[in-house]
Amino acid sequence: MSKTAHTIPRIAITPGEPAGIGPDLLVRFAQGASQAQLVAIADPDLLAARARLLGLDLRLETCDPERPPTLSPPGHLSVLPVTLRQPAEPGRLDPANAAYVLETLTAACDGCLNGAFDALATGPVHKGVINEAGVHFTGHTEFLARRCNAQPVMMLATPGLRVALVTTHLPLMQVSAAITREHLTRVIEILHRDLSQRFGIDQPRILVCGLNPHAGEGGHLGREEVEVIEPVLSALRARGWNLVGPLPADTAFVPERIASADAFLTMFHDQGLPVLKHLGFGRAVNVTLGLPIIRTSVDHGTALDLAGTDRADPGSLTAAVKLAIDLAHLSD
């Protein structure tokens, strides 16, 4: 895990899809005080135009990574400029700007890898328009994993609940085949390590959901628990790890279990995330574990219908940046 190079963290922020609410959220968020230097990896003209549209004062300054970071005052943003391919209109997607979105992510990721930035917080991207531009793109997590040559684990967190995923953006018909002993072992190892090292949790208690209804009913409703999940958990418990499960997913998230867990591990995207988003939508943060960099993200999409209206809630971006700052400090 990389160490924070700066006393004041320098946090890279990518606003994501330029036609969506990402730029709105960033210029709104920048109106408040921050405990870090905030660096937007974006087109400064886009940010200035969105600030004017929202009636917000915004001062933009070009970031110099060679200089020590300073706290971003309210109404100020540092910028590492990346130029839009076409002017962005709120609410109107343009595949021509897909390359711009990927360029911002590349610059931000590489800046974290080379120590220019201490962490990355990402705004929402639109997967569909990137694919329409001819680029196969399944999400931030997979893109950053390839860029970092790492094997990631997606975890979402909201106050009182953390949920990690064994599989991420897969069709349901492919999930079972993807849950092998080797893959599940690797995911749990990454989750356990990062809860301990990045979040400072000694001996994390992880509750693991089964894949099938009723966790397979002893093999009568599916064999994945018997043949894959239980053997992996048994082997890792032999290391002294506190792993509970496999649990039936429909009763895993009762209050007493949530209160006792440092994290839940679910087998697929829509098994645990509906519970987390019901509990904390607008305050939840997506954290990519298993990377050599710190990366957090909002828990929502581009909300094209809200772009440019000043009706988008910056709560999730605020939480994502705050967690990025906290994790940067913990990595010292």
GROMACS .gro file of N, CA, C and O in nm, residues 205-289:
model
  340
  205ARG      N    1  -1.450  -0.867   1.166
  205ARG     CA    2  -1.554  -0.969   1.166
  205ARG      C    3  -1.633  -0.954   1.036
  205ARG      O    4  -1.698  -0.851   1.013
  206ILE      N    5  -1.625  -1.055   0.950
  206ILE     CA    6  -1.686  -1.050   0.817
  206ILE      C    7  -1.797  -1.152   0.810
  206ILE      O    8  -1.775  -1.272   0.836
  207LEU      N    9  -1.919  -1.108   0.775
  207LEU     CA   10  -2.034  -1.195   0.757
  207LEU      C   11  -2.050  -1.223   0.608
  207LEU      O   12  -2.058  -1.130   0.528
  208VAL      N   13  -2.055  -1.351   0.572
  208VAL     CA   14  -2.054  -1.393   0.432
  208VAL      C   15  -2.190  -1.452   0.395
  208VAL      O   16  -2.239  -1.545   0.460
  209CYS      N   17  -2.249  -1.397   0.289
  209CYS     CA   18  -2.377  -1.449   0.240
  209CYS      C   19  -2.355  -1.570   0.150
  209CYS      O   20  -2.253  -1.580   0.081
  210GLY      N   21  -2.451  -1.660   0.150
  210GLY     CA   22  -2.452  -1.766   0.051
  210GLY      C   23  -2.499  -1.712  -0.083
  210GLY      O   24  -2.543  -1.598  -0.095
  211LEU      N   25  -2.492  -1.797  -0.184
  211LEU     CA   26  -2.538  -1.757  -0.317
  211LEU      C   27  -2.686  -1.788  -0.337
  211LEU      O   28  -2.760  -1.708  -0.393
  212ASN      N   29  -2.731  -1.904  -0.290
  212ASN     CA   30  -2.864  -1.954  -0.320
  212ASN      C   31  -2.965  -1.917  -0.211
  212ASN      O   32  -2.926  -1.880  -0.100
  213PRO      N   33  -3.094  -1.927  -0.241
  213PRO     CA   34  -3.194  -1.907  -0.136
  213PRO      C   35  -3.166  -2.000  -0.017
  213PRO      O   36  -3.129  -2.117  -0.035
  214HIS      N   37  -3.180  -1.946   0.104
  214HIS     CA   38  -3.158  -2.022   0.227
  214HIS      C   39  -3.015  -2.080   0.233
  214HIS      O   40  -2.993  -2.184   0.296
  215ALA      N   41  -2.922  -2.010   0.166
  215ALA     CA   42  -2.783  -2.057   0.161
  215ALA      C   43  -2.772  -2.201   0.114
  215ALA      O   44  -2.687  -2.278   0.158
  216GLY      N   45  -2.861  -2.236   0.020
  216GLY     CA   46  -2.852  -2.365  -0.045
  216GLY      C   47  -2.924  -2.479   0.023
  216GLY      O   48  -2.931  -2.590  -0.035
  217GLU      N   49  -2.976  -2.459   0.147
  217GLU     CA   50  -3.048  -2.567   0.217
  217GLU      C   51  -2.968  -2.697   0.220
  217GLU      O   52  -3.017  -2.804   0.184
  218GLY      N   53  -2.840  -2.685   0.260
  218GLY     CA   54  -2.758  -2.805   0.270
  218GLY      C   55  -2.734  -2.876   0.139
  218GLY      O   56  -2.709  -2.997   0.135
  219GLY      N   57  -2.741  -2.802   0.028
  219GLY     CA   58  -2.717  -2.859  -0.103
  219GLY      C   59  -2.842  -2.892  -0.181
  219GLY      O   60  -2.834  -2.927  -0.299
  220HIS      N   61  -2.959  -2.876  -0.119
  220HIS     CA   62  -3.084  -2.909  -0.187
  220HIS      C   63  -3.131  -2.796  -0.279
  220HIS      O   64  -3.210  -2.819  -0.370
  221LEU      N   65  -3.083  -2.674  -0.256
  221LEU     CA   66  -3.119  -2.560  -0.341
  221LEU      C   67  -2.997  -2.504  -0.413
  221LEU      O   68  -2.993  -2.386  -0.447
  222GLY      N   69  -2.897  -2.586  -0.435
  222GLY     CA   70  -2.775  -2.542  -0.501
  222GLY      C   71  -2.654  -2.593  -0.428
  222GLY      O   72  -2.655  -2.607  -0.303
  223ARG      N   73  -2.547  -2.620  -0.500
  223ARG     CA   74  -2.429  -2.683  -0.443
  223ARG      C   75  -2.315  -2.587  -0.416
  223ARG      O   76  -2.211  -2.627  -0.362
  224GLU      N   77  -2.330  -2.458  -0.453
  224GLU     CA   78  -2.217  -2.364  -0.440
  224GLU      C   79  -2.172  -2.347  -0.295
  224GLU      O   80  -2.052  -2.337  -0.267
  225GLU      N   81  -2.266  -2.345  -0.203
  225GLU     CA   82  -2.228  -2.330  -0.062
  225GLU      C   83  -2.147  -2.450  -0.014
  225GLU      O   84  -2.045  -2.435   0.054
  226VAL      N   85  -2.194  -2.570  -0.049
  226VAL     CA   86  -2.128  -2.692  -0.003
  226VAL      C   87  -1.993  -2.712  -0.069
  226VAL      O   88  -1.895  -2.750  -0.002
  227GLU      N   89  -1.985  -2.685  -0.199
  227GLU     CA   90  -1.865  -2.719  -0.274
  227GLU      C   91  -1.762  -2.607  -0.282
  227GLU      O   92  -1.643  -2.635  -0.305
  228VAL      N   93  -1.804  -2.482  -0.263
  228VAL     CA   94  -1.712  -2.369  -0.277
  228VAL      C   95  -1.705  -2.284  -0.151
  228VAL      O   96  -1.598  -2.268  -0.091
  229ILE      N   97  -1.817  -2.229  -0.109
  229ILE     CA   98  -1.814  -2.125  -0.006
  229ILE      C   99  -1.773  -2.180   0.130
  229ILE      O  100  -1.682  -2.127   0.195
  230GLU      N  101  -1.837  -2.288   0.175
  230GLU     CA  102  -1.804  -2.343   0.307
  230GLU      C  103  -1.658  -2.390   0.315
  230GLU      O  104  -1.589  -2.363   0.414
  231PRO      N  105  -1.605  -2.463   0.214
  231PRO     CA  106  -1.464  -2.502   0.223
  231PRO      C  107  -1.368  -2.384   0.230
  231PRO      O  108  -1.268  -2.389   0.303
  232VAL      N  109  -1.397  -2.277   0.155
  232VAL     CA  110  -1.309  -2.160   0.160
  232VAL      C  111  -1.314  -2.096   0.298
  232VAL      O  112  -1.210  -2.061   0.357
  233LEU      N  113  -1.433  -2.079   0.354
  233LEU     CA  114  -1.443  -2.018   0.486
  233LEU      C  115  -1.373  -2.103   0.591
  233LEU      O  116  -1.304  -2.050   0.680
  234SER      N  117  -1.388  -2.234   0.583
  234SER     CA  118  -1.322  -2.321   0.680
  234SER      C  119  -1.170  -2.308   0.673
  234SER      O  120  -1.102  -2.302   0.776
  235ALA      N  121  -1.117  -2.301   0.551
  235ALA     CA  122  -0.972  -2.289   0.535
  235ALA      C  123  -0.921  -2.157   0.590
  235ALA      O  124  -0.814  -2.151   0.653
  236LEU      N  125  -0.996  -2.050   0.570
  236LEU     CA  126  -0.951  -1.918   0.618
  236LEU      C  127  -0.973  -1.901   0.767
  236LEU      O  128  -0.897  -1.830   0.834
  237ARG      N  129  -1.073  -1.968   0.822
  237ARG     CA  130  -1.090  -1.965   0.968
  237ARG      C  131  -0.971  -2.031   1.037
  237ARG      O  132  -0.937  -1.996   1.151
  238ALA      N  133  -0.908  -2.126   0.970
  238ALA     CA  134  -0.790  -2.191   1.027
  238ALA      C  135  -0.675  -2.094   1.048
  238ALA      O  136  -0.583  -2.121   1.124
  239ARG      N  137  -0.680  -1.977   0.979
  239ARG     CA  138  -0.580  -1.872   1.001
  239ARG      C  139  -0.615  -1.785   1.122
  239ARG      O  140  -0.543  -1.690   1.152
  240GLY      N  141  -0.727  -1.813   1.184
  240GLY     CA  142  -0.771  -1.732   1.296
  240GLY      C  143  -0.862  -1.618   1.258
  240GLY      O  144  -0.890  -1.530   1.341
  241TRP      N  145  -0.912  -1.617   1.136
  241TRP     CA  146  -0.997  -1.508   1.089
  241TRP      C  147  -1.140  -1.528   1.136
  241TRP      O  148  -1.190  -1.642   1.143
  242ASN      N  149  -1.207  -1.416   1.163
  242ASN     CA  150  -1.343  -1.417   1.214
  242ASN      C  151  -1.442  -1.406   1.098
  242ASN      O  152  -1.480  -1.296   1.057
  243LEU      N  153  -1.481  -1.520   1.045
  243LEU     CA  154  -1.569  -1.526   0.929
  243LEU      C  155  -1.695  -1.601   0.968
  243LEU      O  156  -1.688  -1.713   1.021
  244VAL      N  157  -1.810  -1.545   0.939
  244VAL     CA  158  -1.939  -1.605   0.974
  244VAL      C  159  -2.014  -1.634   0.845
  244VAL      O  160  -2.027  -1.548   0.758
  245GLY      N  161  -2.068  -1.755   0.833
  245GLY     CA  162  -2.145  -1.788   0.714
  245GLY      C  163  -2.110  -1.925   0.660
  245GLY      O  164  -2.033  -1.999   0.721
  246PRO      N  165  -2.165  -1.957   0.543
  246PRO     CA  166  -2.252  -1.874   0.459
  246PRO      C  167  -2.392  -1.856   0.519
  246PRO      O  168  -2.452  -1.952   0.566
  247LEU      N  169  -2.440  -1.732   0.515
  247LEU     CA  170  -2.568  -1.695   0.572
  247LEU      C  171  -2.673  -1.681   0.462
  247LEU      O  172  -2.642  -1.632   0.353
  248PRO      N  173  -2.798  -1.717   0.489
  248PRO     CA  174  -2.904  -1.683   0.394
  248PRO      C  175  -2.913  -1.532   0.377
  248PRO      O  176  -2.921  -1.459   0.476
  249ALA      N  177  -2.910  -1.486   0.255
  249ALA     CA  178  -2.905  -1.342   0.232
  249ALA      C  179  -3.030  -1.270   0.280
  249ALA      O  180  -3.024  -1.154   0.318
  250ASP      N  181  -3.144  -1.342   0.283
  250ASP     CA  182  -3.268  -1.273   0.320
  250ASP      C  183  -3.276  -1.242   0.468
  250ASP      O  184  -3.356  -1.158   0.510
  251THR      N  185  -3.192  -1.307   0.551
  251THR     CA  186  -3.190  -1.276   0.694
  251THR      C  187  -3.053  -1.229   0.741
  251THR      O  188  -3.032  -1.210   0.861
  252ALA      N  189  -2.961  -1.209   0.649
  252ALA     CA  190  -2.826  -1.166   0.688
  252ALA      C  191  -2.824  -1.026   0.744
  252ALA      O  192  -2.748  -0.994   0.836
  253PHE      N  193  -2.911  -0.938   0.689
  253PHE     CA  194  -2.902  -0.796   0.722
  253PHE      C  195  -3.003  -0.753   0.828
  253PHE      O  196  -3.057  -0.643   0.823
  254VAL      N  197  -3.028  -0.839   0.924
  254VAL     CA  198  -3.112  -0.800   1.037
  254VAL      C  199  -3.028  -0.711   1.130
  254VAL      O  200  -2.905  -0.718   1.131
  255PRO      N  201  -3.092  -0.625   1.210
  255PRO     CA  202  -3.018  -0.524   1.286
  255PRO      C  203  -2.907  -0.580   1.374
  255PRO      O  204  -2.797  -0.522   1.381
  256GLU      N  205  -2.933  -0.692   1.444
  256GLU     CA  206  -2.829  -0.742   1.535
  256GLU      C  207  -2.706  -0.791   1.459
  256GLU      O  208  -2.593  -0.778   1.508
  257ARG      N  209  -2.727  -0.846   1.339
  257ARG     CA  210  -2.610  -0.889   1.261
  257ARG      C  211  -2.536  -0.768   1.204
  257ARG      O  212  -2.412  -0.767   1.200
  258ILE      N  213  -2.608  -0.667   1.158
  258ILE     CA  214  -2.542  -0.545   1.110
  258ILE      C  215  -2.458  -0.484   1.221
  258ILE      O  216  -2.344  -0.443   1.200
  259ALA      N  217  -2.512  -0.482   1.342
  259ALA     CA  218  -2.440  -0.421   1.454
  259ALA      C  219  -2.313  -0.498   1.489
  259ALA      O  220  -2.217  -0.440   1.541
  260SER      N  221  -2.311  -0.630   1.459
  260SER     CA  222  -2.196  -0.713   1.499
  260SER      C  223  -2.089  -0.723   1.392
  260SER      O  224  -1.983  -0.779   1.418
  261ALA      N  225  -2.115  -0.672   1.271
  261ALA     CA  226  -2.026  -0.696   1.157
  261ALA      C  227  -1.939  -0.575   1.127
  261ALA      O  228  -1.986  -0.460   1.133
  262ASP      N  229  -1.815  -0.600   1.090
  262ASP     CA  230  -1.730  -0.495   1.033
  262ASP      C  231  -1.756  -0.482   0.883
  262ASP      O  232  -1.739  -0.374   0.826
  263ALA      N  233  -1.797  -0.592   0.820
  263ALA     CA  234  -1.832  -0.589   0.678
  263ALA      C  235  -1.912  -0.713   0.645
  263ALA      O  236  -1.899  -0.817   0.711
  264PHE      N  237  -1.996  -0.701   0.541
  264PHE     CA  238  -2.063  -0.815   0.481
  264PHE      C  239  -1.997  -0.843   0.346
  264PHE      O  240  -1.953  -0.750   0.277
  265LEU      N  241  -1.993  -0.970   0.311
  265LEU     CA  242  -1.948  -1.009   0.177
  265LEU      C  243  -2.064  -1.077   0.108
  265LEU      O  244  -2.117  -1.178   0.156
  266THR      N  245  -2.106  -1.020  -0.006
  266THR     CA  246  -2.216  -1.077  -0.083
  266THR      C  247  -2.163  -1.132  -0.215
  266THR      O  248  -2.060  -1.088  -0.265
  267MET      N  249  -2.239  -1.225  -0.271
  267MET     CA  250  -2.189  -1.298  -0.386
  267MET      C  251  -2.206  -1.224  -0.518
  267MET      O  252  -2.132  -1.250  -0.613
  268PHE      N  253  -2.304  -1.133  -0.525
  268PHE     CA  254  -2.324  -1.060  -0.650
  268PHE      C  255  -2.379  -0.921  -0.622
  268PHE      O  256  -2.423  -0.889  -0.511
  269HIS      N  257  -2.376  -0.838  -0.724
  269HIS     CA  258  -2.401  -0.694  -0.715
  269HIS      C  259  -2.532  -0.661  -0.644
  269HIS      O  260  -2.537  -0.580  -0.551
  270ASP      N  261  -2.641  -0.723  -0.686
  270ASP     CA  262  -2.772  -0.685  -0.634
  270ASP      C  263  -2.816  -0.769  -0.514
  270ASP      O  264  -2.932  -0.764  -0.474
  271GLN      N  265  -2.724  -0.841  -0.453
  271GLN     CA  266  -2.758  -0.918  -0.333
  271GLN      C  267  -2.749  -0.831  -0.208
  271GLN      O  268  -2.834  -0.840  -0.120
  272GLY      N  269  -2.646  -0.748  -0.201
  272GLY     CA  270  -2.627  -0.666  -0.082
  272GLY      C  271  -2.645  -0.518  -0.104
  272GLY      O  272  -2.680  -0.444  -0.010
  273LEU      N  273  -2.622  -0.470  -0.226
  273LEU     CA  274  -2.625  -0.325  -0.247
  273LEU      C  275  -2.764  -0.264  -0.232
  273LEU      O  276  -2.774  -0.148  -0.188
  274PRO      N  277  -2.874  -0.333  -0.266
  274PRO     CA  278  -3.004  -0.272  -0.237
  274PRO      C  279  -3.023  -0.241  -0.089
  274PRO      O  280  -3.082  -0.139  -0.053
  275VAL      N  281  -2.973  -0.329  -0.001
  275VAL     CA  282  -2.986  -0.306   0.142
  275VAL      C  283  -2.905  -0.183   0.182
  275VAL      O  284  -2.953  -0.094   0.254
  276LEU      N  285  -2.782  -0.177   0.135
  276LEU     CA  286  -2.696  -0.064   0.171
  276LEU      C  287  -2.752   0.067   0.118
  276LEU      O  288  -2.755   0.169   0.189
  277LYS      N  289  -2.800   0.067  -0.005
  277LYS     CA  290  -2.849   0.192  -0.062
  277LYS      C  291  -2.982   0.233  -0.001
  277LYS      O  292  -3.012   0.353   0.009
  278HIS      N  293  -3.061   0.138   0.043
  278HIS     CA  294  -3.182   0.173   0.117
  278HIS      C  295  -3.146   0.242   0.248
  278HIS      O  296  -3.211   0.339   0.289
  279LEU      N  297  -3.041   0.191   0.313
  279LEU     CA  298  -2.999   0.248   0.440
  279LEU      C  299  -2.932   0.383   0.425
  279LEU      O  300  -2.954   0.475   0.505
  280GLY      N  301  -2.850   0.400   0.318
  280GLY     CA  302  -2.766   0.519   0.314
  280GLY      C  303  -2.755   0.587   0.180
  280GLY      O  304  -2.654   0.653   0.154
  281PHE      N  305  -2.857   0.575   0.093
  281PHE     CA  306  -2.842   0.639  -0.039
  281PHE      C  307  -2.823   0.789  -0.023
  281PHE      O  308  -2.895   0.855   0.052
  282GLY      N  309  -2.728   0.841  -0.096
  282GLY     CA  310  -2.694   0.983  -0.084
  282GLY      C  311  -2.584   1.009   0.016
  282GLY      O  312  -2.528   1.119   0.019
  283ARG      N  313  -2.550   0.908   0.096
  283ARG     CA  314  -2.439   0.921   0.192
  283ARG      C  315  -2.338   0.807   0.176
  283ARG      O  316  -2.236   0.805   0.245
  284ALA      N  317  -2.370   0.711   0.088
  284ALA     CA  318  -2.285   0.594   0.073
  284ALA      C  319  -2.166   0.625  -0.017
  284ALA      O  320  -2.170   0.715  -0.101
  285VAL      N  321  -2.060   0.547   0.001
  285VAL     CA  322  -1.936   0.564  -0.074
  285VAL      C  323  -1.893   0.429  -0.130
  285VAL      O  324  -1.898   0.327  -0.061
  286ASN      N  325  -1.852   0.430  -0.255
  286ASN     CA  326  -1.796   0.312  -0.319
  286ASN      C  327  -1.644   0.317  -0.301
  286ASN      O  328  -1.580   0.416  -0.338
  287VAL      N  329  -1.587   0.212  -0.243
  287VAL     CA  330  -1.443   0.205  -0.220
  287VAL      C  331  -1.388   0.086  -0.297
  287VAL      O  332  -1.440  -0.025  -0.285
  288THR      N  333  -1.283   0.107  -0.375
  288THR     CA  334  -1.220  -0.003  -0.446
  288THR      C  335  -1.103  -0.055  -0.364
  288THR      O  336  -1.002   0.015  -0.346
  289LEU      N  337  -1.117  -0.176  -0.312
  289LEU     CA  338  -1.011  -0.240  -0.237
  289LEU      C  339  -0.919  -0.315  -0.333
  289LEU      O  340  -0.955  -0.343  -0.446
   0.00000   0.00000   0.00000
